[in-house]
Structures are given as C-alpha cells and as structure tokens.
Tab-separated table of C-alpha atoms and ligand atoms in Angstrom:
chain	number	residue	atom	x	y	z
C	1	UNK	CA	125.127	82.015	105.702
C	2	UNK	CA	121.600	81.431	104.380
C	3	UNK	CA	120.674	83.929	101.418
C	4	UNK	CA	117.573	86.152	100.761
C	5	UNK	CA	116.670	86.934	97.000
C	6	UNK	CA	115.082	90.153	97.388
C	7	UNK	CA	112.955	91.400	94.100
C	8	UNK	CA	111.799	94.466	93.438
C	9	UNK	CA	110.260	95.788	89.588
C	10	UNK	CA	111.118	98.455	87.458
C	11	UNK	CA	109.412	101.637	86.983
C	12	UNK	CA	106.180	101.036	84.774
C	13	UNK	CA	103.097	102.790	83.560
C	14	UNK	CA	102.982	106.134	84.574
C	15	UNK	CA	104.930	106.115	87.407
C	16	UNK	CA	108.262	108.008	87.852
C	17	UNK	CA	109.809	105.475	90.396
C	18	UNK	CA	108.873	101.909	92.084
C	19	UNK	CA	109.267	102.504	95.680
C	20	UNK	CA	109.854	98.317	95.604
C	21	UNK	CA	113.140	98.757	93.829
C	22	UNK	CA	113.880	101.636	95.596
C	23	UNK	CA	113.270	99.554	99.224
C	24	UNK	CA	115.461	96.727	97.664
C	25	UNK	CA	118.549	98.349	96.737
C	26	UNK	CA	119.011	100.165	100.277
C	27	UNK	CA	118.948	96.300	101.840
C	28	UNK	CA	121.095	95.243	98.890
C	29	UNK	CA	123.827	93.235	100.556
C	30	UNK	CA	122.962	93.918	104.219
C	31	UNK	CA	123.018	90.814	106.368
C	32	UNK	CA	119.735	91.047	108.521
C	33	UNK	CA	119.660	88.810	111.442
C	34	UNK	CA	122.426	86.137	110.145
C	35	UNK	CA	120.604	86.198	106.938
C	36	UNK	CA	122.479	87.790	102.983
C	37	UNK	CA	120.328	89.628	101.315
C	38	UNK	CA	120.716	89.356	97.956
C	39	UNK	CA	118.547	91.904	95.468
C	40	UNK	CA	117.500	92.368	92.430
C	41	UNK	CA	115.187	94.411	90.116
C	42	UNK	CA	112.750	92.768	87.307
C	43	UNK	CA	111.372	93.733	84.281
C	44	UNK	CA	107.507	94.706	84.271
C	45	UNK	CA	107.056	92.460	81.251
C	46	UNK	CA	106.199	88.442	82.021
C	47	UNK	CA	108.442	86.754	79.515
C	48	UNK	CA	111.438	88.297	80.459
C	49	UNK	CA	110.413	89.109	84.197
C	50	UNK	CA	110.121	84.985	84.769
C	51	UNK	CA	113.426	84.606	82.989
C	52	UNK	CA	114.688	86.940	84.911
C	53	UNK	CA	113.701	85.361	88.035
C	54	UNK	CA	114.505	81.421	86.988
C	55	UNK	CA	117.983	82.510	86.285
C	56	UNK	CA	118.243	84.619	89.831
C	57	UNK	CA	116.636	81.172	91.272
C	58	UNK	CA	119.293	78.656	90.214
C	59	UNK	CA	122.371	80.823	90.525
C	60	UNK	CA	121.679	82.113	94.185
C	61	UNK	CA	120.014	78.768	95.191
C	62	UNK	CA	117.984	81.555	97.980
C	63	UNK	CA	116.962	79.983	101.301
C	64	UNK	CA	113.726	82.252	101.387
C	65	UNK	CA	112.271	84.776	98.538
C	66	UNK	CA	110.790	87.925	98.650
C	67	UNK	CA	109.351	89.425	95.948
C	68	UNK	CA	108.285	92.778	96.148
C	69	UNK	CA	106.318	95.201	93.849
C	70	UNK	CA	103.909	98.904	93.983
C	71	UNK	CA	100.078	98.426	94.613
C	72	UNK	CA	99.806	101.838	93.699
C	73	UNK	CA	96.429	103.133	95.332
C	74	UNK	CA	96.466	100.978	97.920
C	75	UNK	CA	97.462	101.841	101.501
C	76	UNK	CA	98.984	99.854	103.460
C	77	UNK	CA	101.614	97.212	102.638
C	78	UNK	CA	100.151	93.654	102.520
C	79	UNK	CA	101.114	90.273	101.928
C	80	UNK	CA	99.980	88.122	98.888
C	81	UNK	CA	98.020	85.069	100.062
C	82	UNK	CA	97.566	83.720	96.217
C	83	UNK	CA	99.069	83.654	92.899
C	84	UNK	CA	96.569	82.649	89.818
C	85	UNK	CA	97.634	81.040	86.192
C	86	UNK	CA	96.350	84.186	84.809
C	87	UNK	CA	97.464	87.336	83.143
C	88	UNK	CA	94.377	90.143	82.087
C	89	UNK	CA	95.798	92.915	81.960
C	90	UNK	CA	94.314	96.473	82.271
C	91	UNK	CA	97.351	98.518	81.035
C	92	UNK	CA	100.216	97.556	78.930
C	93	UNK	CA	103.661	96.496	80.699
C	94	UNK	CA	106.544	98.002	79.591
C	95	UNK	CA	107.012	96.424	76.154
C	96	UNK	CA	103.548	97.755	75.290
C	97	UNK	CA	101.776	94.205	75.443
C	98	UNK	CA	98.341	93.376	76.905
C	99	UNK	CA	97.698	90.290	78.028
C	100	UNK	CA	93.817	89.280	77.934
C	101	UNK	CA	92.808	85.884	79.787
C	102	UNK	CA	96.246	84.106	78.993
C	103	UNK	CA	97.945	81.789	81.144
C	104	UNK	CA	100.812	83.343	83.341
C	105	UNK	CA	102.414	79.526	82.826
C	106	UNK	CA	101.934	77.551	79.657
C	107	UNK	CA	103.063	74.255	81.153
C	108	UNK	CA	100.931	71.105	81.276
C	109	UNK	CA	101.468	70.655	84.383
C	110	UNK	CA	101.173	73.959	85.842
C	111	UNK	CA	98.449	74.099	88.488
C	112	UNK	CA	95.475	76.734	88.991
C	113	UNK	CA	97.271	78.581	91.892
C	114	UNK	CA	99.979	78.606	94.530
C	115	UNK	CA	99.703	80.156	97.621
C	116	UNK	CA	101.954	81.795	99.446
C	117	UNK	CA	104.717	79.768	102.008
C	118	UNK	CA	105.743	82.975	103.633
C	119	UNK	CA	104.916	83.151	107.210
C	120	UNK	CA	102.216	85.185	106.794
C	121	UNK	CA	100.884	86.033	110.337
C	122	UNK	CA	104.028	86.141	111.827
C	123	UNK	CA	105.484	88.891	109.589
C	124	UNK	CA	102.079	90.945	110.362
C	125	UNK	CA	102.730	90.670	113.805
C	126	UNK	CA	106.131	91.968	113.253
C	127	UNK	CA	104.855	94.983	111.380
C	128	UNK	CA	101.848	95.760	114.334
C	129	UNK	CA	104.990	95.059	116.275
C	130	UNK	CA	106.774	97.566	114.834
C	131	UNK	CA	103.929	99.979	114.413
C	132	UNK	CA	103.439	99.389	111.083
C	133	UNK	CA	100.031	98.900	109.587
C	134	UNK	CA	99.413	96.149	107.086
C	135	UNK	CA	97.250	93.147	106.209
C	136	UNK	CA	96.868	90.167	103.799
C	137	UNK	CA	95.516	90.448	100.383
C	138	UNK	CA	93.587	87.773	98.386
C	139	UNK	CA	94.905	89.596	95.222
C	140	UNK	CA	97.566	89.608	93.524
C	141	UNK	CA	96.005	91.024	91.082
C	142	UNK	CA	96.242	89.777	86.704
C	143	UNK	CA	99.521	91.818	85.884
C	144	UNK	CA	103.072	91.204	85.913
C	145	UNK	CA	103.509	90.905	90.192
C	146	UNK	CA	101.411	87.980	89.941
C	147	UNK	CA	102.993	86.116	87.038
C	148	UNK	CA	106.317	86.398	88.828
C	149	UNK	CA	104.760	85.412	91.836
C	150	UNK	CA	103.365	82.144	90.435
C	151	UNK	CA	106.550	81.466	88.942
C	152	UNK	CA	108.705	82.182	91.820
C	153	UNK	CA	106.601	78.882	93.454
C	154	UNK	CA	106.422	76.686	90.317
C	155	UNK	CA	110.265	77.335	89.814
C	156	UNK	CA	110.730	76.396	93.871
C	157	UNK	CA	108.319	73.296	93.788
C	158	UNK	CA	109.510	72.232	90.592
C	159	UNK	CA	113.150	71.796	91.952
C	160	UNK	CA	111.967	70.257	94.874
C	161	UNK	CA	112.330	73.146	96.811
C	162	UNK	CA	108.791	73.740	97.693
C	163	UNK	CA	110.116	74.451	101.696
C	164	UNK	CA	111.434	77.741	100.707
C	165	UNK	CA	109.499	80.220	102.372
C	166	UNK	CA	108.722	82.468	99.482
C	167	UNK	CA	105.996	85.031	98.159
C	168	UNK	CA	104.809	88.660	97.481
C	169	UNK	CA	105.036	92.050	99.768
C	170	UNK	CA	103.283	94.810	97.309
C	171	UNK	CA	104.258	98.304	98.991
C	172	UNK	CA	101.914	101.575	98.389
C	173	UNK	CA	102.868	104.603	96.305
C	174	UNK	CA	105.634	106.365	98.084
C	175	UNK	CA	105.800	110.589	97.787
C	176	UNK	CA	107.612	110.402	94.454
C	177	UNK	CA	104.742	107.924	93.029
C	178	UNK	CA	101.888	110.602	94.682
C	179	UNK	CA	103.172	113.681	93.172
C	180	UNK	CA	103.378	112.848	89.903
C	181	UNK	CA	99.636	112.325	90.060
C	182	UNK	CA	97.955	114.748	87.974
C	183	UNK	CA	95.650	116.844	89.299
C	184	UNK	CA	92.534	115.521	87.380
C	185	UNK	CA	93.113	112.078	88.410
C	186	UNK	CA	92.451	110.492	91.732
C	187	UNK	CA	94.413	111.489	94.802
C	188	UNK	CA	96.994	108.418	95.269
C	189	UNK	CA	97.499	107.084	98.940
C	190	UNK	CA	101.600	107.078	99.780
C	191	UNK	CA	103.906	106.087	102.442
C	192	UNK	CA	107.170	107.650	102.547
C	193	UNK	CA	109.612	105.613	101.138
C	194	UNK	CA	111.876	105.254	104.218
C	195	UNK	CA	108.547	103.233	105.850
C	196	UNK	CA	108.164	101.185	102.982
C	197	UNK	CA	111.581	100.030	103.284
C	198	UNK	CA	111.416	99.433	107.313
C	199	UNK	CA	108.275	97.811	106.276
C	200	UNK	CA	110.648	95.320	103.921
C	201	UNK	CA	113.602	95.333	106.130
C	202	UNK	CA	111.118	93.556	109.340
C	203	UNK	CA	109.606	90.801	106.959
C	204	UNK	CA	112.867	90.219	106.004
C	205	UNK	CA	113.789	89.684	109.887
C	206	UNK	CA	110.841	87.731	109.897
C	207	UNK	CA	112.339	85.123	107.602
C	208	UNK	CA	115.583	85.275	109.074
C	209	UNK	CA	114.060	84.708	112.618
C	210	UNK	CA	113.004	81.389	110.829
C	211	UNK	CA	115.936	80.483	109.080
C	212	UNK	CA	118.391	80.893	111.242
D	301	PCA	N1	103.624	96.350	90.337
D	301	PCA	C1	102.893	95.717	89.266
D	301	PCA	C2	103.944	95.178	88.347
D	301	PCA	C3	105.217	95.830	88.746
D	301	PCA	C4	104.948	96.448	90.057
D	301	PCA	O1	105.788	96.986	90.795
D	301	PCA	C5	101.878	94.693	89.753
D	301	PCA	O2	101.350	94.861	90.873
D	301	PCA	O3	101.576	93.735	89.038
C-alpha cells in the first residue's frame, strides 16, 4: 500500500499546543482511501528539523508528503505555493536561535526556490467541497515551516524522486492556541481543532485519490 509521511511541528514560541501535531497524531496510522498514513512531529529548530525529516524520507521511502505546521493569525488553512533558500527570522525557534538572511540550504547546488508538487487546486476543491474554506499562499514565510519545506523537495529531487507529490498545509490557531492569548495582545483567529484536522484528513484523500 502506498505511504503518506504526515508532519506536523512541535509546540513553539508562545504557544501552548500546535494544532498541526495535534491534527497528525489523530490520522496517525489510519489508512485513508487505500493510502498509510504515516506521522510524525518535528522540531521547530532547522538543523535538527531537516535531519529530522531526511531520516523520515529514506526510511519510509513516502509516496506523497505532507507537511503541516500553525500560521497562527491567519484564518483559514492554505496551501504553500513556494519554499525560498532563506531563513530571517522574527522570533527565536526553540533552541533560542535567530536566523537573519541565512540560507535554509548551504549546498552549492541548492536552487533559489521549489514550489510546491501537491495538487494544489484539486485539494481546494476538495475543501469548498467539503465546506471548508481555504486558499493558496505565496508565503511560506522565513521560519522553520519553510526550511523544512524546501528541504522536503531538495531531499525528493535530489533522490530522483522529484514525482512525489509533496508540500506545505499551515493550519490556523485552534481554541487552545486563541486562549492563551493575552488580553493586551491581538485577538488570534482559530478554528476548532476537530476542523483543522478534517481540513488535513481531505487533502490527504486528495493525494490518495491520485495515488491510488
Ligand atoms: N509553524 C512555524 C514553525 C512551526 C510551526 O508549526 C512556521 O510557520 O514556520
């Protein structure tokens, strides 16, 4: 049976939870639509979070890959059309590091940007489909989703597995995320987390609608 790796991050910054790690461990080990999902949860810290993820990539040998992560302000889930070779961070990841105008990938080689192979329009029909609103970002931001993002498609087309559907999902704040808000900061926007999850569960579908 063809295998999903499913990524989600660790809690970071200020937040209690991350809704993404929280959506991947409820599909941990489901089979969706003749299609294994296999999760896992990543450090919010580059160096290790890539590692992470090039170890995940060669033992599971995925047929598609999903990487997920919080957007935390924003409101609906979207898509990830780009990944840049660039970290600048605005707040420190979880080993306390900033990263100003560095390069997410030091090789020679390593190219300005990937974009995303996920079937992008298909898995926002899905969600309309399923009454979920959503749309595609142009990005990823300079932080640690994007990093892992651009390595996730470096790794792939470095193995000569380029025709692996793979890319990013960010998912809002969920209630948990919201509350713990204080009150002399900006309001966060939130989804309940059992919507972020559906939200996961139909792009994962999605890709096993094409896989399979
Ligand atoms: N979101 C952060 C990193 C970890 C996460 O869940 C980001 O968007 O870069």
């Amino acid at each position: 049976m063809p295998t999903l790796l499913l990524t989600g991050f660790e809690p970071f910054h200020t937040h209690p939870v991350n809704p993404s790690a929280e959506a991947v461990g409820t599909l941990d080990g489901l089979e969706v639509g003749g299609l294994r999902v296999q999760s896992a949860l990543l450090p919010v810290e580059p160096h290790a979070a890539a590692h992470t993820l090039r170890g995940l990539l060669a033992t599971h040998q995925p047929d598609a890959v999903l990487l997920t992560g919080l957007a935390a302000g924003r409101p609906q889930v979207t898509l990830e059309r780009v990944a840049v070779n660039v970290m600048d961070f605005a707040i420190p990841d979880n080993a306390g590091q900033i990263y100003r105008d560095a390069p997410a990938c030091t090789d020679a080689s390593a190219p300005a940007a990937f974009l995303s192979t996920l079937p992008l329009r298909p898995i926002l029909a899905a969600w309309r489909e399923a009454g979920i609103p959503g749309h595609i970002s142009n990005t990823a931001g300079l932080y640690v989703c994007n990093v892992v993002m651009y390595h996730a498609l470096h790794a792939l087309a470095a193995s000569g597995r380029a025709g692996v559907p793979c890319g990013f999902l960010h998912v809002p704040a969920n209630a948990e995320v919201a509350l713990a808000v204080p009150e002399d900061r900006p309001a966060l926007p939130y989804l309940p987390q059992p919507e972020i999850t559906r939200a996961v569960r139909v792009a994962v579908e999605v890709l096993a609608g094409r896989l399979n």
